[in-house]
mmCIF file of C-alpha atoms and ligand atoms in Angstrom:
data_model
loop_
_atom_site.group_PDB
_atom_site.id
_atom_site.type_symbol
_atom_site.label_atom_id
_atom_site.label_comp_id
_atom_site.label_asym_id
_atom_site.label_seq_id
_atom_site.Cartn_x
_atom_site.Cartn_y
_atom_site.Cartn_z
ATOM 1 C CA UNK H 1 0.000 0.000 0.000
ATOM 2 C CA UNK H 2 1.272 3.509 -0.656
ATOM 3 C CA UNK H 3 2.370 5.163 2.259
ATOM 4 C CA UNK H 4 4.228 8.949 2.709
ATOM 5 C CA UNK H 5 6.110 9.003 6.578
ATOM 6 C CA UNK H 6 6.792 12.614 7.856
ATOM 7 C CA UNK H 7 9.503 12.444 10.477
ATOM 8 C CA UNK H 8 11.343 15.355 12.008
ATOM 9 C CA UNK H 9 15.284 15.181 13.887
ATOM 10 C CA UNK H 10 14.882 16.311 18.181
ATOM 11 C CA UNK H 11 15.529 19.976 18.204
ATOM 12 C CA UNK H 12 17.219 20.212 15.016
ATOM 13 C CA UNK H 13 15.886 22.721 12.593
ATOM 14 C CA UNK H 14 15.413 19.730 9.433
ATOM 15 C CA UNK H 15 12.466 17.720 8.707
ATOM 16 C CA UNK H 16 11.889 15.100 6.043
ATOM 17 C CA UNK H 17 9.526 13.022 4.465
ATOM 18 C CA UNK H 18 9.634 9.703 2.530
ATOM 19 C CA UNK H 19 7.117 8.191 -0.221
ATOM 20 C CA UNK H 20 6.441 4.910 -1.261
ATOM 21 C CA UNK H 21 4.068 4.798 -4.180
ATOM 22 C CA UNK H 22 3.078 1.372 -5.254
ATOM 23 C CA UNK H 23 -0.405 0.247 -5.955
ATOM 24 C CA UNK H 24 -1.417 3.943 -6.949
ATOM 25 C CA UNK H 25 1.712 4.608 -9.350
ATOM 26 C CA UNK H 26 0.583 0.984 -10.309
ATOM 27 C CA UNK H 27 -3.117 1.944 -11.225
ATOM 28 C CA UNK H 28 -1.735 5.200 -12.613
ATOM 29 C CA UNK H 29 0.029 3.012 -15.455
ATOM 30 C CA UNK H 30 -2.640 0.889 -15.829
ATOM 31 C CA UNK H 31 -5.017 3.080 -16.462
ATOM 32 C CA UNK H 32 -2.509 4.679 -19.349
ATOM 33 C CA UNK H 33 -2.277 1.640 -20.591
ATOM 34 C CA UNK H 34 -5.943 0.606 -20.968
ATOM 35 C CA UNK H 35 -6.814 4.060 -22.125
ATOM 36 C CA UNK H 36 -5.676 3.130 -25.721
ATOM 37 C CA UNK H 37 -2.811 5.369 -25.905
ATOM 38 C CA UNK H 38 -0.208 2.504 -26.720
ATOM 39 C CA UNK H 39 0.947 0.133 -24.036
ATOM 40 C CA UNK H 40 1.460 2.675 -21.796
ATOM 41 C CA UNK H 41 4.908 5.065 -21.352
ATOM 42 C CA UNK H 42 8.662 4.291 -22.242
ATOM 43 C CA UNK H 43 11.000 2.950 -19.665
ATOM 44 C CA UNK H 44 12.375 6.665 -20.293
ATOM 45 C CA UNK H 45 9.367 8.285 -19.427
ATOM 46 C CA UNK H 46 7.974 6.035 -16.290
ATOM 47 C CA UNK H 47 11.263 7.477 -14.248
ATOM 48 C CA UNK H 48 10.792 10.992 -15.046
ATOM 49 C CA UNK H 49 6.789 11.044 -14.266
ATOM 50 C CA UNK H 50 7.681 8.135 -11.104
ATOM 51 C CA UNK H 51 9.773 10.707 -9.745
ATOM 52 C CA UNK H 52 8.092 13.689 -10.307
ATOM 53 C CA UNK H 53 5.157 12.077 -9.126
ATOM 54 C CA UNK H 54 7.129 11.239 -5.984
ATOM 55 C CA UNK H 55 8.455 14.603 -5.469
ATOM 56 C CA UNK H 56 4.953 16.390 -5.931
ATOM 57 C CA UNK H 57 3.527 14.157 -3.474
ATOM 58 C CA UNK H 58 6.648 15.134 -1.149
ATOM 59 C CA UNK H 59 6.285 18.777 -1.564
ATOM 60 C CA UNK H 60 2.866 18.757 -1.072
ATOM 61 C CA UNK H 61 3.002 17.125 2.162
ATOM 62 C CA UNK H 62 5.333 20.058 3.727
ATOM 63 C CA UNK H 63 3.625 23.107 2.656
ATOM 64 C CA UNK H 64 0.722 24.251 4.779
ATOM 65 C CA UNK H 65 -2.005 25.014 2.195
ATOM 66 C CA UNK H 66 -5.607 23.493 1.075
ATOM 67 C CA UNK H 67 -5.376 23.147 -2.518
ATOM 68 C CA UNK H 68 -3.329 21.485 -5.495
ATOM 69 C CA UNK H 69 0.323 21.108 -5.785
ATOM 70 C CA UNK H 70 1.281 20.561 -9.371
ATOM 71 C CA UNK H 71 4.298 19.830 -10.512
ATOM 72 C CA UNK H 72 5.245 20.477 -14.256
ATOM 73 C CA UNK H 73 7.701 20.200 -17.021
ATOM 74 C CA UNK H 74 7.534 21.968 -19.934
ATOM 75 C CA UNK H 75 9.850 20.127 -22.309
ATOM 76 C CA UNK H 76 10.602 20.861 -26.062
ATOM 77 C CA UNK H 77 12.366 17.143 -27.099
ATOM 78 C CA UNK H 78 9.636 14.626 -27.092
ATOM 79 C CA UNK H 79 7.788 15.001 -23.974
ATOM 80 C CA UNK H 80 6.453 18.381 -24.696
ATOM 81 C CA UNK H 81 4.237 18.493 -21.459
ATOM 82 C CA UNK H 82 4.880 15.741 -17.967
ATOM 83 C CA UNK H 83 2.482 16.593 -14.824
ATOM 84 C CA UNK H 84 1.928 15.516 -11.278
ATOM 85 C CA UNK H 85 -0.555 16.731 -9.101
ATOM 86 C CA UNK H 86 -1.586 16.530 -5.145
ATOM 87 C CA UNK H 87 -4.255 17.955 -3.870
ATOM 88 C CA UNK H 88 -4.629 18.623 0.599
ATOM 89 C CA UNK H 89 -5.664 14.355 1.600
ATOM 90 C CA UNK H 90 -2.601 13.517 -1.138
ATOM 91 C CA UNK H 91 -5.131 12.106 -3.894
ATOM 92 C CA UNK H 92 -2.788 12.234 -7.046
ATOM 93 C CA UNK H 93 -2.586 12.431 -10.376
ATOM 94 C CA UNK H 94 -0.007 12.415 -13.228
ATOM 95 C CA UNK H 95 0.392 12.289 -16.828
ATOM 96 C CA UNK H 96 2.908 12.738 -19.733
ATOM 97 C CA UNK H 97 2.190 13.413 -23.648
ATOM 98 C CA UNK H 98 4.685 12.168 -26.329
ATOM 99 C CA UNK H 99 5.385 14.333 -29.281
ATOM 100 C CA UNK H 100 7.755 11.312 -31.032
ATOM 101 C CA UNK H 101 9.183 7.797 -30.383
ATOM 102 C CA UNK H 102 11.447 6.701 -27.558
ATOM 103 C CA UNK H 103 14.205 4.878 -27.034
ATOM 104 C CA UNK H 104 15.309 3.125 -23.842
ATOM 105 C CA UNK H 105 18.498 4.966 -23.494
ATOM 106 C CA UNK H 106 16.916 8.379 -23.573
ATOM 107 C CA UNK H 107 18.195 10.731 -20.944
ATOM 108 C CA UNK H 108 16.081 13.102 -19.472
ATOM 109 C CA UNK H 109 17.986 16.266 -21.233
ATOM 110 C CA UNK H 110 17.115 14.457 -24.352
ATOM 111 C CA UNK H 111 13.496 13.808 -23.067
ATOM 112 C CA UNK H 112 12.574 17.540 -22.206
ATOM 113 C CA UNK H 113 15.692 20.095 -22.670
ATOM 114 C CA UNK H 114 16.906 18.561 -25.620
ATOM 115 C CA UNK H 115 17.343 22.495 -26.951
ATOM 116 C CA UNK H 116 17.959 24.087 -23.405
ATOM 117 C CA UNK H 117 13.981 25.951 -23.170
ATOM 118 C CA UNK H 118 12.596 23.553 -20.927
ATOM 119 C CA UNK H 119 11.530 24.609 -17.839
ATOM 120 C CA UNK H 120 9.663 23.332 -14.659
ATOM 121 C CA UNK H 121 6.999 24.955 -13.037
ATOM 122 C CA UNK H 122 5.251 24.475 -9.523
ATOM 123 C CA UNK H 123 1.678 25.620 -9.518
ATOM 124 C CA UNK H 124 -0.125 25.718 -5.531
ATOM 125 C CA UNK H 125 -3.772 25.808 -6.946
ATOM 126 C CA UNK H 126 -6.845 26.698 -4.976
ATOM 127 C CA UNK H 127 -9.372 25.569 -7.388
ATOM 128 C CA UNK H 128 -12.570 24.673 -5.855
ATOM 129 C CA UNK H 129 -11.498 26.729 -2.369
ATOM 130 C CA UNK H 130 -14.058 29.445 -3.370
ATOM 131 C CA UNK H 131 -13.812 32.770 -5.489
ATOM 132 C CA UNK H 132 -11.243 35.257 -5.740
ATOM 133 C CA UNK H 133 -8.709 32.830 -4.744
ATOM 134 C CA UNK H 134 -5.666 33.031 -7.553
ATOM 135 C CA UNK H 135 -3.236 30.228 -8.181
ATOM 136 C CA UNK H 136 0.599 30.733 -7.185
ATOM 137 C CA UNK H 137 3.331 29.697 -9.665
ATOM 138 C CA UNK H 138 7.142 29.839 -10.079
ATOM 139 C CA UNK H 139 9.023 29.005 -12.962
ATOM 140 C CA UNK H 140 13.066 28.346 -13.501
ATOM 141 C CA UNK H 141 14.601 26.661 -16.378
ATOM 142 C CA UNK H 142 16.176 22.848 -16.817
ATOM 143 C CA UNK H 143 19.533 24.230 -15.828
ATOM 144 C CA UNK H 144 22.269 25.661 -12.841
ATOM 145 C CA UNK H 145 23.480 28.726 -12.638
ATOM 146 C CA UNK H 146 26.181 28.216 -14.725
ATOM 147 C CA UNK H 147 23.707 26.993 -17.757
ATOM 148 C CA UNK H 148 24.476 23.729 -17.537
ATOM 149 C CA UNK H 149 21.396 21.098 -18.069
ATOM 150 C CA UNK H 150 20.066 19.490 -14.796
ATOM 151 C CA UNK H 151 20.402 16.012 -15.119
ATOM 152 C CA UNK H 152 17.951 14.659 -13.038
ATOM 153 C CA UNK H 153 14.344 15.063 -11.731
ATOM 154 C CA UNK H 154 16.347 15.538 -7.890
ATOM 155 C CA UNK H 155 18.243 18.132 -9.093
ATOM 156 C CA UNK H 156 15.752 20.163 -11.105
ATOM 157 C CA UNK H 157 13.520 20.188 -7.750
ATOM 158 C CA UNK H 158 16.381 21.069 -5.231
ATOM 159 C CA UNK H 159 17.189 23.922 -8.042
ATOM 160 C CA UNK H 160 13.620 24.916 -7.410
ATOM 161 C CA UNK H 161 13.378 25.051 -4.340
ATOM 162 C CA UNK H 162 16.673 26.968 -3.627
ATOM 163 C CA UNK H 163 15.718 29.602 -6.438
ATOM 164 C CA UNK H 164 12.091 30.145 -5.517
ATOM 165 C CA UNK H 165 11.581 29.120 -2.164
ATOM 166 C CA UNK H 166 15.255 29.648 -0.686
ATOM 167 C CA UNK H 167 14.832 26.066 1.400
ATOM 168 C CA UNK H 168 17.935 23.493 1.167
ATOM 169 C CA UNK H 169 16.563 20.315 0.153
ATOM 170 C CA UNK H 170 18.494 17.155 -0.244
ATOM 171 C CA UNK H 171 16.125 14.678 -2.549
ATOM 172 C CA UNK H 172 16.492 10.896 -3.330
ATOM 173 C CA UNK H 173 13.894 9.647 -6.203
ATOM 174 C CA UNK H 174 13.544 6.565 -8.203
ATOM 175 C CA UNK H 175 10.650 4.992 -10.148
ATOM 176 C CA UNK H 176 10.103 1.857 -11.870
ATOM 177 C CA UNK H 177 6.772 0.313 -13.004
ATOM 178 C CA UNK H 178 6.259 -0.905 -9.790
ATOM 179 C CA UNK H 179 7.118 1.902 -7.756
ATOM 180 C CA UNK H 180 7.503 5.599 -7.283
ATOM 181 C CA UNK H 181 9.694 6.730 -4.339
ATOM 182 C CA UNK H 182 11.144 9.417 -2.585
ATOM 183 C CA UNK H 183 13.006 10.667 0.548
ATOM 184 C CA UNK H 184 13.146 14.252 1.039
ATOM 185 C CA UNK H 185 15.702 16.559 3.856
ATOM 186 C CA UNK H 186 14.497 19.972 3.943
ATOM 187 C CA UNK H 187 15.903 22.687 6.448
ATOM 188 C CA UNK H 188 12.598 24.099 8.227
ATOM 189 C CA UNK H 189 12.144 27.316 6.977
ATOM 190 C CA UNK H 190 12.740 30.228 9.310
ATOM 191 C CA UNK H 191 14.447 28.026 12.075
ATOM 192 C CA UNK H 192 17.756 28.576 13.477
ATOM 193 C CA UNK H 193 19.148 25.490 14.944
ATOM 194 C CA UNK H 194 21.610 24.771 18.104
ATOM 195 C CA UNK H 195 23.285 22.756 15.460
ATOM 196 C CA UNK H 196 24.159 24.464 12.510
ATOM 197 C CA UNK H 197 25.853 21.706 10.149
ATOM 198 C CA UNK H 198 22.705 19.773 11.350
ATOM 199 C CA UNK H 199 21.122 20.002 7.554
ATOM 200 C CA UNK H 200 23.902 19.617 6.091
ATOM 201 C CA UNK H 201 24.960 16.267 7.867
ATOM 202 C CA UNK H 202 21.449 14.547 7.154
ATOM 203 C CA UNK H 203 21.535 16.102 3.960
ATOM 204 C CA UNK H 204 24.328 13.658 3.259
ATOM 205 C CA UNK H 205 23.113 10.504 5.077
ATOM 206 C CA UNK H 206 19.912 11.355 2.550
ATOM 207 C CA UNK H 207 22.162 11.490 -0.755
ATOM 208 C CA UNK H 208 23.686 7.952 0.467
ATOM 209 C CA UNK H 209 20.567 6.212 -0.404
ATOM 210 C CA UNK H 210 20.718 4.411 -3.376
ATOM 211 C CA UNK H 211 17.959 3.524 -5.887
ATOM 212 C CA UNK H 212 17.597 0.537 -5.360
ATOM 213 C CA UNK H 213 17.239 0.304 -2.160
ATOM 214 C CA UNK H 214 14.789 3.016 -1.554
ATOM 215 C CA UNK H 215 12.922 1.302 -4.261
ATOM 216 C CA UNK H 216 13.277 -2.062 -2.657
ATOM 217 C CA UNK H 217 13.561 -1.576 0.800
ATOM 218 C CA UNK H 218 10.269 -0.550 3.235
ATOM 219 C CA UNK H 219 10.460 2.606 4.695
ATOM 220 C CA UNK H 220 11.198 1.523 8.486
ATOM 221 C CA UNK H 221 14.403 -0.300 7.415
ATOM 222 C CA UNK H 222 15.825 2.865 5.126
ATOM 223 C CA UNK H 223 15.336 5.481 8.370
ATOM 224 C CA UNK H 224 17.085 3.234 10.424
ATOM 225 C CA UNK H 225 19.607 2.772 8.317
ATOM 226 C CA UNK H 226 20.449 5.891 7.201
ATOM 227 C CA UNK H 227 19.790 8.044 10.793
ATOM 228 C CA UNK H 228 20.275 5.158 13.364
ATOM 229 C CA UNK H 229 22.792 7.491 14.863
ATOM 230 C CA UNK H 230 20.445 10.534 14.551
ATOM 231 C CA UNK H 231 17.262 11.595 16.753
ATOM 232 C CA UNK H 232 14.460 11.124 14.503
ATOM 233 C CA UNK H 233 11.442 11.280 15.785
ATOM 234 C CA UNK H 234 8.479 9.708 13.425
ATOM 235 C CA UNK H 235 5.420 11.626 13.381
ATOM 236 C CA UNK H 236 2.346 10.649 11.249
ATOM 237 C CA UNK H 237 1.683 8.343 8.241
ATOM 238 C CA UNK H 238 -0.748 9.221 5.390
ATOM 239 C CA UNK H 239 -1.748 7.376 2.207
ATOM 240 C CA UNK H 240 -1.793 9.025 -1.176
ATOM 241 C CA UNK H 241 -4.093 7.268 -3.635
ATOM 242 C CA UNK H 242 -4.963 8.120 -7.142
ATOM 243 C CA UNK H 243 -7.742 10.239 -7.615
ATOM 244 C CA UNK H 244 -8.927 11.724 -10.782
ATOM 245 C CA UNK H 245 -10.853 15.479 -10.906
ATOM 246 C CA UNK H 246 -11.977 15.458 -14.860
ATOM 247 C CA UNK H 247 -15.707 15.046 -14.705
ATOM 248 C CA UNK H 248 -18.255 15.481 -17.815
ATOM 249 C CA UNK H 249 -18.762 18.857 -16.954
ATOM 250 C CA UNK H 250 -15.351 19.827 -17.160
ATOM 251 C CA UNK H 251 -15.286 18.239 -20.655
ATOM 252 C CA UNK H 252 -18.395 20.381 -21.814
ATOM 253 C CA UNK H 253 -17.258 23.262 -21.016
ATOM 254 C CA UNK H 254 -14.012 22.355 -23.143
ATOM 255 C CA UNK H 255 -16.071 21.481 -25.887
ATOM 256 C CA UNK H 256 -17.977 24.986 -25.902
ATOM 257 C CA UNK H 257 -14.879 27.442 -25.127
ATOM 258 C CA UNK H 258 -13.914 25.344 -28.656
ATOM 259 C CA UNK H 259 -16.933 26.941 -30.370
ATOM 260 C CA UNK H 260 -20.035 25.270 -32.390
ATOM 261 C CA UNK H 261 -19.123 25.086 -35.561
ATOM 262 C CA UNK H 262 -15.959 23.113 -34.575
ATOM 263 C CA UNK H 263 -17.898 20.783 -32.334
ATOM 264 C CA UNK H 264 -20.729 19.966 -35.129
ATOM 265 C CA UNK H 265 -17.655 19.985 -37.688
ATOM 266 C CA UNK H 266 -16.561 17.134 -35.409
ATOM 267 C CA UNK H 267 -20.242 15.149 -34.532
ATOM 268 C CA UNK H 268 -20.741 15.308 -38.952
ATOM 269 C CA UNK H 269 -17.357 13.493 -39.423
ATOM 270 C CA UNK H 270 -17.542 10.965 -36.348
ATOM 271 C CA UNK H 271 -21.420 10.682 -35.320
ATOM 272 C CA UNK H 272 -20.575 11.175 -32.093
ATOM 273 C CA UNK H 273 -17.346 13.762 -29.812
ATOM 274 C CA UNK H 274 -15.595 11.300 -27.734
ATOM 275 C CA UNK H 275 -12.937 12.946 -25.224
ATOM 276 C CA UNK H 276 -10.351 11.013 -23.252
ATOM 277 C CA UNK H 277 -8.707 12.050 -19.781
ATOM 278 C CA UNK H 278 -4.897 11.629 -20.656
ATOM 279 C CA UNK H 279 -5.077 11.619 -16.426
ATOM 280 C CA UNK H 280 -7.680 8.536 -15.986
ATOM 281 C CA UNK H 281 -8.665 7.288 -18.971
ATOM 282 C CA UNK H 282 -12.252 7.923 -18.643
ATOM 283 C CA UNK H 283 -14.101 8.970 -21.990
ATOM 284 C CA UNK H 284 -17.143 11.178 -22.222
ATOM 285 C CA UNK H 285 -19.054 10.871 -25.138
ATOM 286 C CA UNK H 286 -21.224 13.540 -26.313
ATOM 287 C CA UNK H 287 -23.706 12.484 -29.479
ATOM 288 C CA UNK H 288 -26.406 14.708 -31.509
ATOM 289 C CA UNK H 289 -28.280 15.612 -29.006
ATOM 290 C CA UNK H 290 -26.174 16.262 -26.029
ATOM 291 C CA UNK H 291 -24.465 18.907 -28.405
ATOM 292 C CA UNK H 292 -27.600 20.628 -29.137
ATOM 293 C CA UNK H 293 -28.106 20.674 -25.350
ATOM 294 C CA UNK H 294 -24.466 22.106 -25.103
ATOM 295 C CA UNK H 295 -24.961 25.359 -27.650
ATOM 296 C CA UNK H 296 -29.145 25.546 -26.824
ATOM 297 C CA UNK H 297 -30.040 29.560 -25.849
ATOM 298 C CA UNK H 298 -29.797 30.358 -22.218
ATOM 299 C CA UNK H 299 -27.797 28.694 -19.442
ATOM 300 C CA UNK H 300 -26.220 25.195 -20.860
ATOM 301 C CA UNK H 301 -27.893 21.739 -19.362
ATOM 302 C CA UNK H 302 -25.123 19.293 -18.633
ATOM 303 C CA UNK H 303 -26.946 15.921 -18.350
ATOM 304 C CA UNK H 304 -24.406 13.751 -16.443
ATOM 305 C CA UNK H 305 -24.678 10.201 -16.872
ATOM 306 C CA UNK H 306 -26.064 9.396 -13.715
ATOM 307 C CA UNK H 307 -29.336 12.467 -14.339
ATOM 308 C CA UNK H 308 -30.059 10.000 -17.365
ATOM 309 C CA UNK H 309 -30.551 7.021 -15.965
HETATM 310 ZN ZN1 ZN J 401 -9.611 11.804 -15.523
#
């Protein structure tokens, strides 16, 4: 079962978290692969979107804020777009669209900075908290300071976080197509410690965790191995799941922002619109009549499936 563990080091100024995403990164492939979009991603792609999914879920659970964290790259090789998002109870999503074929030794320069223009982006989103609230986002490019590519999902989210949010984070990710994991070292923001090498220290006990085993080993075994000589102090467990927000009326409104004429254009050639959540896999069709329902006069009647039956 998928499990995050917060923990926290006895009056030192660091906290951490790690993630274990198995059944849910599990049904997230799945579900790509039964949507008809091939047999699912490239070896390529399941590590960037494992570990991105991994670090959303990680970020999310250490701000203090009720919406959406989302996570995205912006690429311009042949992942033009890779998401994640967690919302508040860690209910996730993620998804990645392919602009061209991929081979296994991709790397992930080649995957989304192939040119140097991509960039990542982290979005906190307060959709459905009520009006007037506005989403908060920060952008930096797929490279140091120096303008050298960042080589790996860790480093592109450590560069974040030290550009935007001036936090030290030390980050260990790796994803498979069985898992999706991450440990995370953050300095507490704001905190001055007794001891001030104290971040840096656990920083490096983090970095000595290999791939393997934090995709391998449960989560108990890799904090005592790592900080048996340090005073961590466990605090609560959650459970991300997967959790999809596309619904039909969602979809509709798509389909009228995209204008009549386009819509019918599309109904004449194909009797019916059929839309697919690249997220879930879930289709909504819409036939004759629910797009004459869709561009009637007056306020537009979204039947959902369940108001037909
Ligand atoms: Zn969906």
């Amino acid at each position: 079962m998928s499990e995050l563990h917060k923990f926290i080091f006895d009056g030192l100024p660091v906290r951490g978290a790690l993630v274990r995403l198995t059944d849910t990164w599990q049904e997230l492939l799945q579900r790509r692969s039964a949507s008809g979009q091939g047999s699912g991603y490239p070896q390529p792609v399941v590590h960037m979107l494992g570990q991105m999914t991994a670090a959303a879920t990680l970020l999310r659970s250490s701000i203090k804020f009720d919406g959406s964290l989302i996570l995205q790259v912006a690429g311009d090789g042949p992942v033009p777009v890779a998401v994640a998002e967690v919302d508040a109870q860690l209910r996730l999503r993620a998804m990645a669209t392919l602009s061209a074929p991929i081979e296994e030794d991709t790397t992930l320069v080649q995957l989304v900075n192939a040119a140097g223009r991509g960039r990542c982006a982290i979005t906190l989103d307060p959709r459905g908290l009520g009006p007037g609230r506005k989403a908060w986002q920060g952008v930096v490019p797929l490279a140091d300071a120096s303008g050298q590519p960042l080589t790996s999902v860790a480093q592109m989210i450590t560069g974040y976080m030290r550009q935007s949010e001036q936090l030290e984070t030390a980050l260990v990710l790796a994803a498979d197509t069985r898992a999706a994991c991450g440990l995370m070292v953050q300095r507490m923001p704001g905190q001055q410690g007794s001891d001030a090498d104290a971040h840096t220290r656990l920083g490096t006990l983090a970095q000595s965790l290999g791939a393997q085993e934090l995709l391998e080993l449960d989560a108990a075994t890799i904090l005592r191995r790592l900080f048996w000589d340090e005073p961590l102090q466990l605090l609560d467990i959650a459970r991300p799941a997967f959790h999809c927000t596309c619904d039909r009326q969602r979809v509709a409104a798509m389909l009228q922002g995209l204008g009549e004429a386009e819509v019918m254009a599309i109904l004449r050639e194909q009797e019916r619109v059929e839309v697919n959540c690249e997220f879930c896999g879930a289709q909504q069709r819409f036939d004759a009549v629910d797009v004459a329902a869709l561009f009637s006069a007056g306020q537009p009647q979204v039947a959902s499936p369940a108001a037909i039956q």
